[in-house]
Amino acid sequence: MNDNDVLKLAHEIYFNNQTKKFSLEHVWNELRNDQKWCELATSKTESSSKRRKFADGSHLGASSQVNECDAGVEGTSRPSGVKAAKARGKKPQVEGQDVSDYELMWSIKKDDLAMKQQLSKMRVLEKLLVKENLADYEEDLKKKLINELM
């Protein structure tokens, strides 16, 4: 079923319900793929119905049609309304909290890097301890690592 068939069917349904022709086709063409309305349409068509479900997950008389709007809008959220935007603008902005969050993350990251460096030094020391015939520079490195880790 392509767009023209859907449009013809919508015209027929509207004419049967309202007994007059649908005159806002140009508006419908503009808004049918709008982000705000695509999610509204998909939420009605998804499994919120009270129809009996079969073991294979299908519904009685259900057809597997894919909306144009579901294709690219799957994980997006609906844009906020006017009241929500005004409420967000009236909230006090806390700038110090962001800085403290980044400082906390940086201190954790520094500790993590220090632990990784210490682990790598311990691995090198283990390899040097297992090795029997060491060159002079390897012996010096082994002594240096032992002094650092102790």
XYZ file of C-alpha atoms in Angstrom:
150
model
C 0.000 0.000 0.000
C 1.637 3.230 -1.129
C 0.998 6.839 -0.081
C -1.664 7.440 -2.720
C -3.670 4.395 -1.621
C -3.458 5.493 2.005
C -4.593 8.988 1.050
C -7.545 7.676 -0.999
C -8.592 5.408 1.857
C -8.335 8.288 4.324
C -10.520 10.440 2.032
C -13.134 7.673 1.834
C -13.175 7.171 5.597
C -13.468 10.900 6.221
C -16.285 11.241 3.676
C -18.165 8.287 5.212
C -17.833 9.714 8.729
C -18.353 13.417 8.043
C -20.441 13.375 4.818
C -18.254 16.099 3.290
C -14.977 16.119 1.386
C -11.655 16.449 3.181
C -10.304 19.891 2.307
C -7.091 20.058 4.372
C -4.950 17.710 2.296
C -2.151 20.266 1.927
C -1.860 20.520 5.718
C -1.903 16.757 6.124
C 0.896 16.416 3.547
C 3.021 18.872 5.542
C 2.388 17.419 8.994
C 2.207 13.662 8.377
C 5.978 13.228 8.726
C 6.391 15.790 11.497
C 8.319 14.402 14.472
C 5.718 15.411 17.014
C 2.866 13.595 15.279
C 4.737 10.519 14.031
C 5.348 9.237 17.543
C 1.752 9.920 18.490
C 0.532 7.836 15.559
C 2.900 4.945 16.261
C 1.958 4.749 19.922
C -1.676 4.165 18.939
C -0.828 1.404 16.484
C 1.479 -0.512 18.789
C 0.401 -3.223 21.195
C -1.846 -1.173 23.450
C -4.918 -2.853 22.032
C -7.124 -5.280 23.918
C -7.205 -7.827 21.128
C -6.357 -11.420 21.859
C -2.733 -12.274 21.156
C -1.751 -15.640 19.768
C 1.235 -17.749 20.780
C 3.285 -16.549 17.811
C 2.777 -12.916 18.865
C 0.282 -11.987 16.151
C -3.139 -10.415 16.597
C -6.430 -11.446 15.136
C -6.676 -9.611 11.818
C -3.487 -7.643 12.360
C -1.569 -6.523 9.320
C 2.130 -5.837 9.289
C 2.285 -2.309 7.930
C 5.226 -0.036 8.533
C 4.578 3.663 8.980
C 6.802 6.105 7.123
C 7.511 7.899 10.344
C 8.722 4.832 12.294
C 11.689 4.277 10.033
C 13.949 7.085 11.226
C 12.316 8.265 14.435
C 12.490 5.113 16.500
C 14.652 6.240 19.422
C 13.815 9.923 19.469
C 11.683 11.639 22.043
C 8.864 14.059 21.467
C 9.795 17.745 21.612
C 8.837 19.564 24.784
C 5.814 21.807 24.822
C 5.561 25.502 25.571
C 4.805 25.071 29.271
C 7.680 22.641 29.787
C 10.092 24.990 28.034
C 8.969 27.913 30.199
C 9.318 25.829 33.370
C 12.820 24.781 32.336
C 13.745 28.424 31.759
C 12.550 29.453 35.220
C 14.684 26.883 37.053
C 17.826 28.309 38.633
C 20.943 27.203 36.829
C 23.620 25.689 39.025
C 27.018 26.160 37.376
C 29.165 25.088 40.315
C 27.644 21.648 40.320
C 28.863 20.929 36.788
C 32.404 21.971 37.674
C 32.410 19.813 40.797
C 31.111 16.853 38.773
C 33.950 17.229 36.276
C 36.505 17.574 39.066
C 35.180 14.395 40.663
C 35.366 12.547 37.338
C 38.904 13.837 36.751
C 40.088 12.701 40.189
C 38.598 9.248 39.608
C 40.253 9.103 36.186
C 43.626 10.111 37.667
C 43.371 7.393 40.319
C 42.454 4.886 37.622
C 45.438 5.872 35.471
C 47.779 5.624 38.468
C 46.515 2.119 39.224
C 46.975 1.080 35.581
C 50.556 2.378 35.573
C 51.313 0.532 38.793
C 49.850 -2.682 37.366
C 51.913 -2.369 34.195
C 55.073 -1.831 36.274
C 54.223 -4.921 38.328
C 53.794 -6.977 35.145
C 57.180 -5.844 33.857
C 58.739 -6.690 37.231
C 57.142 -10.153 37.197
C 58.545 -10.825 33.732
C 61.977 -9.671 34.861
C 61.837 -11.853 37.983
C 60.923 -14.939 35.943
C 63.699 -14.340 33.423
C 67.016 -15.878 34.518
C 69.766 -14.332 32.413
C 69.285 -10.564 32.595
C 71.244 -7.922 30.752
C 72.692 -4.986 32.698
C 69.922 -2.582 31.720
C 67.282 -5.182 32.662
C 68.924 -5.660 36.060
C 68.932 -1.881 36.627
C 65.265 -1.679 35.603
C 64.407 -4.532 37.977
C 66.103 -2.769 40.905
C 64.411 0.526 40.027
C 60.948 -1.106 39.858
C 61.482 -2.901 43.171
C 62.433 0.401 44.835
C 59.404 2.209 43.364
C 56.882 -0.457 44.329
C 58.205 -0.925 47.872
